[in-house]
Amino acid sequence: MSSVSSQIGADAERFSLDIRQLEDLAKKAANAKERAHCPYSNFRVGAALLTKSGECITGANVENASYPVGICAETCAVAKAVSDGQKDFKALALRPAAHVANCKLFAGFPVASFALSVLPPGSTAIVPLREFCSLKLPIFMYDKNGSYVVKTLEELLPMSFGPEDLKPVLEAHAHAER
């Protein structure tokens, strides 16, 4: 067994995933990347979100003329899932463009300036994840060669606040209006 296969097996076990689910998630994120609408940056990103029921919901980045405002791949996947009634998630995979040579800008920065080998979710993508996903959600971030780094949502967004933090505020407001 190669070290990559060992890593996949260990990570699958660590996050209670089947190896086939993890491999399928990576493939679906790569396929989703091909459906990205990115005429301004040429930077394709695909995401695949695994639900606890075993369904895989994909998303791709969608840019518009008010660039850099747009929808990132992971937000697209979360929005599709939630609008279809899915709110229990098990894992997320992200696949960025394989070749950055044709990419122009990402979030207003030249893509060539990124020193990361994998692309973590950006700030506008990670907040919707926090709204609907457990802090223990594993996020598999793949590089152009298919290698990955996995971090939990909590590791990527330490000291965050979420819907559970707003519940007391909303309850107090509702009580005050009575």
GROMACS .gro file of C-alpha atoms in nm:
model
  178
    1MET     CA    1   0.000   0.000   0.000
    2SER     CA    2   0.142   0.338  -0.096
    3SER     CA    3   0.167   0.626   0.148
    4VAL     CA    4  -0.117   0.807  -0.033
    5SER     CA    5  -0.337   0.498  -0.002
    6SER     CA    6  -0.240   0.471   0.365
    7GLN     CA    7  -0.331   0.835   0.419
    8ILE     CA    8  -0.669   0.789   0.249
    9GLY     CA    9  -0.742   0.483   0.459
   10ALA     CA   10  -0.637   0.652   0.782
   11ASP     CA   11  -0.837   0.966   0.707
   12ALA     CA   12  -1.142   0.767   0.603
   13GLU     CA   13  -1.128   0.580   0.933
   14ARG     CA   14  -1.060   0.898   1.133
   15PHE     CA   15  -1.374   1.063   0.997
   16SER     CA   16  -1.593   0.750   0.977
   17LEU     CA   17  -1.598   0.750   0.597
   18ASP     CA   18  -1.581   0.462   0.356
   19ILE     CA   19  -1.270   0.483   0.134
   20ARG     CA   20  -1.495   0.460  -0.173
   21GLN     CA   21  -1.699   0.756  -0.045
   22LEU     CA   22  -1.384   0.962  -0.005
   23GLU     CA   23  -1.253   0.870  -0.350
   24ASP     CA   24  -1.596   0.940  -0.504
   25LEU     CA   25  -1.612   1.276  -0.328
   26ALA     CA   26  -1.275   1.376  -0.480
   27LYS     CA   27  -1.386   1.268  -0.830
   28LYS     CA   28  -1.716   1.453  -0.804
   29ALA     CA   29  -1.542   1.771  -0.688
   30ALA     CA   30  -1.305   1.744  -0.987
   31ASN     CA   31  -1.599   1.695  -1.224
   32ALA     CA   32  -1.788   1.988  -1.069
   33LYS     CA   33  -1.486   2.209  -1.129
   34GLU     CA   34  -1.539   2.166  -1.504
   35ARG     CA   35  -1.883   2.330  -1.473
   36ALA     CA   36  -1.749   2.648  -1.313
   37HIS     CA   37  -1.847   2.981  -1.467
   38CYS     CA   38  -1.530   3.186  -1.429
   39PRO     CA   39  -1.483   3.415  -1.731
   40TYR     CA   40  -1.308   3.683  -1.525
   41SER     CA   41  -1.051   3.482  -1.329
   42ASN     CA   42  -1.037   3.157  -1.529
   43PHE     CA   43  -0.989   2.993  -1.188
   44ARG     CA   44  -1.212   2.687  -1.166
   45VAL     CA   45  -1.303   2.534  -0.832
   46GLY     CA   46  -1.529   2.238  -0.766
   47ALA     CA   47  -1.678   2.120  -0.440
   48ALA     CA   48  -1.851   1.800  -0.336
   49LEU     CA   49  -2.047   1.782  -0.012
   50LEU     CA   50  -2.130   1.442   0.134
   51THR     CA   51  -2.454   1.424   0.330
   52LYS     CA   52  -2.496   1.191   0.625
   53SER     CA   53  -2.749   0.997   0.415
   54GLY     CA   54  -2.473   0.927   0.161
   55GLU     CA   55  -2.580   1.169  -0.112
   56CYS     CA   56  -2.312   1.378  -0.282
   57ILE     CA   57  -2.405   1.735  -0.374
   58THR     CA   58  -2.168   1.930  -0.595
   59GLY     CA   59  -2.105   2.295  -0.663
   60ALA     CA   60  -1.875   2.510  -0.874
   61ASN     CA   61  -1.769   2.871  -0.850
   62VAL     CA   62  -1.993   3.113  -1.040
   63GLU     CA   63  -1.859   3.458  -1.122
   64ASN     CA   64  -2.051   3.755  -1.256
   65ALA     CA   65  -1.979   4.097  -1.403
   66SER     CA   66  -1.944   4.253  -1.057
   67TYR     CA   67  -1.630   4.043  -1.007
   68PRO     CA   68  -1.491   3.960  -0.755
   69VAL     CA   69  -1.842   3.923  -0.613
   70GLY     CA   70  -1.963   3.576  -0.699
   71ILE     CA   71  -2.044   3.240  -0.552
   72CYS     CA   72  -1.766   3.008  -0.446
   73ALA     CA   73  -1.793   2.635  -0.509
   74GLU     CA   74  -1.849   2.534  -0.149
   75THR     CA   75  -2.123   2.796  -0.100
   76CYS     CA   76  -2.289   2.673  -0.419
   77ALA     CA   77  -2.287   2.314  -0.289
   78VAL     CA   78  -2.424   2.417   0.052
   79ALA     CA   79  -2.700   2.629  -0.107
   80LYS     CA   80  -2.802   2.342  -0.337
   81ALA     CA   81  -2.808   2.099  -0.047
   82VAL     CA   82  -3.005   2.321   0.189
   83SER     CA   83  -3.255   2.420  -0.081
   84ASP     CA   84  -3.312   2.049  -0.142
   85GLY     CA   85  -3.375   1.990   0.230
   86GLN     CA   86  -3.032   1.848   0.321
   87LYS     CA   87  -2.872   1.991   0.635
   88ASP     CA   88  -2.667   1.704   0.778
   89PHE     CA   89  -2.319   1.680   0.628
   90LYS     CA   90  -2.037   1.433   0.668
   91ALA     CA   91  -1.747   1.568   0.455
   92LEU     CA   92  -1.647   1.828   0.195
   93ALA     CA   93  -1.393   1.801  -0.087
   94LEU     CA   94  -1.248   2.100  -0.277
   95ARG     CA   95  -1.066   2.078  -0.610
   96PRO     CA   96  -0.910   2.394  -0.757
   97ALA     CA   97  -0.796   2.446  -1.113
   98ALA     CA   98  -0.528   2.200  -1.222
   99HIS     CA   99  -0.331   2.464  -1.408
  100VAL     CA  100  -0.303   2.819  -1.285
  101ALA     CA  101  -0.118   2.940  -1.594
  102ASN     CA  102  -0.443   3.055  -1.757
  103CYS     CA  103  -0.586   3.203  -1.439
  104LYS     CA  104  -0.600   3.578  -1.401
  105LEU     CA  105  -0.715   3.680  -1.055
  106PHE     CA  106  -0.863   3.507  -0.754
  107ALA     CA  107  -1.038   3.736  -0.505
  108GLY     CA  108  -0.858   4.028  -0.667
  109PHE     CA  109  -0.508   3.878  -0.632
  110PRO     CA  110  -0.291   3.732  -0.908
  111VAL     CA  111  -0.324   3.355  -0.878
  112ALA     CA  112   0.050   3.310  -0.922
  113SER     CA  113   0.101   3.495  -0.592
  114PHE     CA  114  -0.053   3.212  -0.390
  115ALA     CA  115   0.211   3.004  -0.214
  116LEU     CA  116  -0.033   2.738  -0.093
  117SER     CA  117  -0.033   2.396  -0.253
  118VAL     CA  118  -0.401   2.351  -0.161
  119LEU     CA  119  -0.677   2.607  -0.152
  120PRO     CA  120  -0.869   2.639   0.176
  121PRO     CA  121  -1.218   2.788   0.178
  122GLY     CA  122  -1.214   3.167   0.173
  123SER     CA  123  -1.392   3.387   0.425
  124THR     CA  124  -1.711   3.422   0.222
  125ALA     CA  125  -1.724   3.044   0.176
  126ILE     CA  126  -1.645   2.931   0.526
  127VAL     CA  127  -1.922   3.129   0.696
  128PRO     CA  128  -2.204   2.943   0.514
  129LEU     CA  129  -2.027   2.618   0.602
  130ARG     CA  130  -2.028   2.724   0.968
  131GLU     CA  131  -2.401   2.796   0.950
  132PHE     CA  132  -2.495   2.445   0.837
  133CYS     CA  133  -2.202   2.216   0.920
  134SER     CA  134  -2.056   2.070   1.234
  135LEU     CA  135  -1.726   2.213   1.350
  136LYS     CA  136  -1.596   1.856   1.316
  137LEU     CA  137  -1.673   1.849   0.940
  138PRO     CA  138  -1.361   1.728   0.755
  139ILE     CA  139  -1.265   1.944   0.458
  140PHE     CA  140  -1.043   1.765   0.208
  141MET     CA  141  -0.848   2.025   0.012
  142TYR     CA  142  -0.686   1.879  -0.299
  143ASP     CA  143  -0.397   2.013  -0.500
  144LYS     CA  144  -0.359   1.993  -0.877
  145ASN     CA  145  -0.193   1.650  -0.849
  146GLY     CA  146  -0.468   1.488  -0.641
  147SER     CA  147  -0.283   1.501  -0.309
  148TYR     CA  148  -0.475   1.659  -0.025
  149VAL     CA  149  -0.465   1.816   0.316
  150VAL     CA  150  -0.759   1.757   0.548
  151LYS     CA  151  -0.864   1.996   0.825
  152THR     CA  152  -1.184   2.020   1.022
  153LEU     CA  153  -1.402   2.327   0.992
  154GLU     CA  154  -1.301   2.414   1.348
  155GLU     CA  155  -0.930   2.403   1.255
  156LEU     CA  156  -0.992   2.637   0.962
  157LEU     CA  157  -1.222   2.868   1.157
  158PRO     CA  158  -1.108   2.876   1.520
  159MET     CA  159  -1.305   3.074   1.778
  160SER     CA  160  -1.601   3.108   1.546
  161PHE     CA  161  -1.958   3.185   1.633
  162GLY     CA  162  -2.255   3.019   1.474
  163PRO     CA  163  -2.630   2.981   1.492
  164GLU     CA  164  -2.617   2.832   1.842
  165ASP     CA  165  -2.452   3.153   1.965
  166LEU     CA  166  -2.732   3.368   1.827
  167LYS     CA  167  -3.014   3.157   1.972
  168PRO     CA  168  -3.009   3.329   2.317
  169VAL     CA  169  -3.010   3.671   2.148
  170LEU     CA  170  -3.306   3.578   1.927
  171GLU     CA  171  -3.494   3.429   2.224
  172ALA     CA  172  -3.431   3.742   2.434
  173HIS     CA  173  -3.550   3.963   2.149
  174ALA     CA  174  -3.866   3.753   2.103
  175HIS     CA  175  -3.930   3.766   2.480
  176ALA     CA  176  -3.884   4.147   2.487
  177GLU     CA  177  -4.142   4.190   2.209
  178ARG     CA  178  -4.411   4.010   2.413
   0.00000   0.00000   0.00000
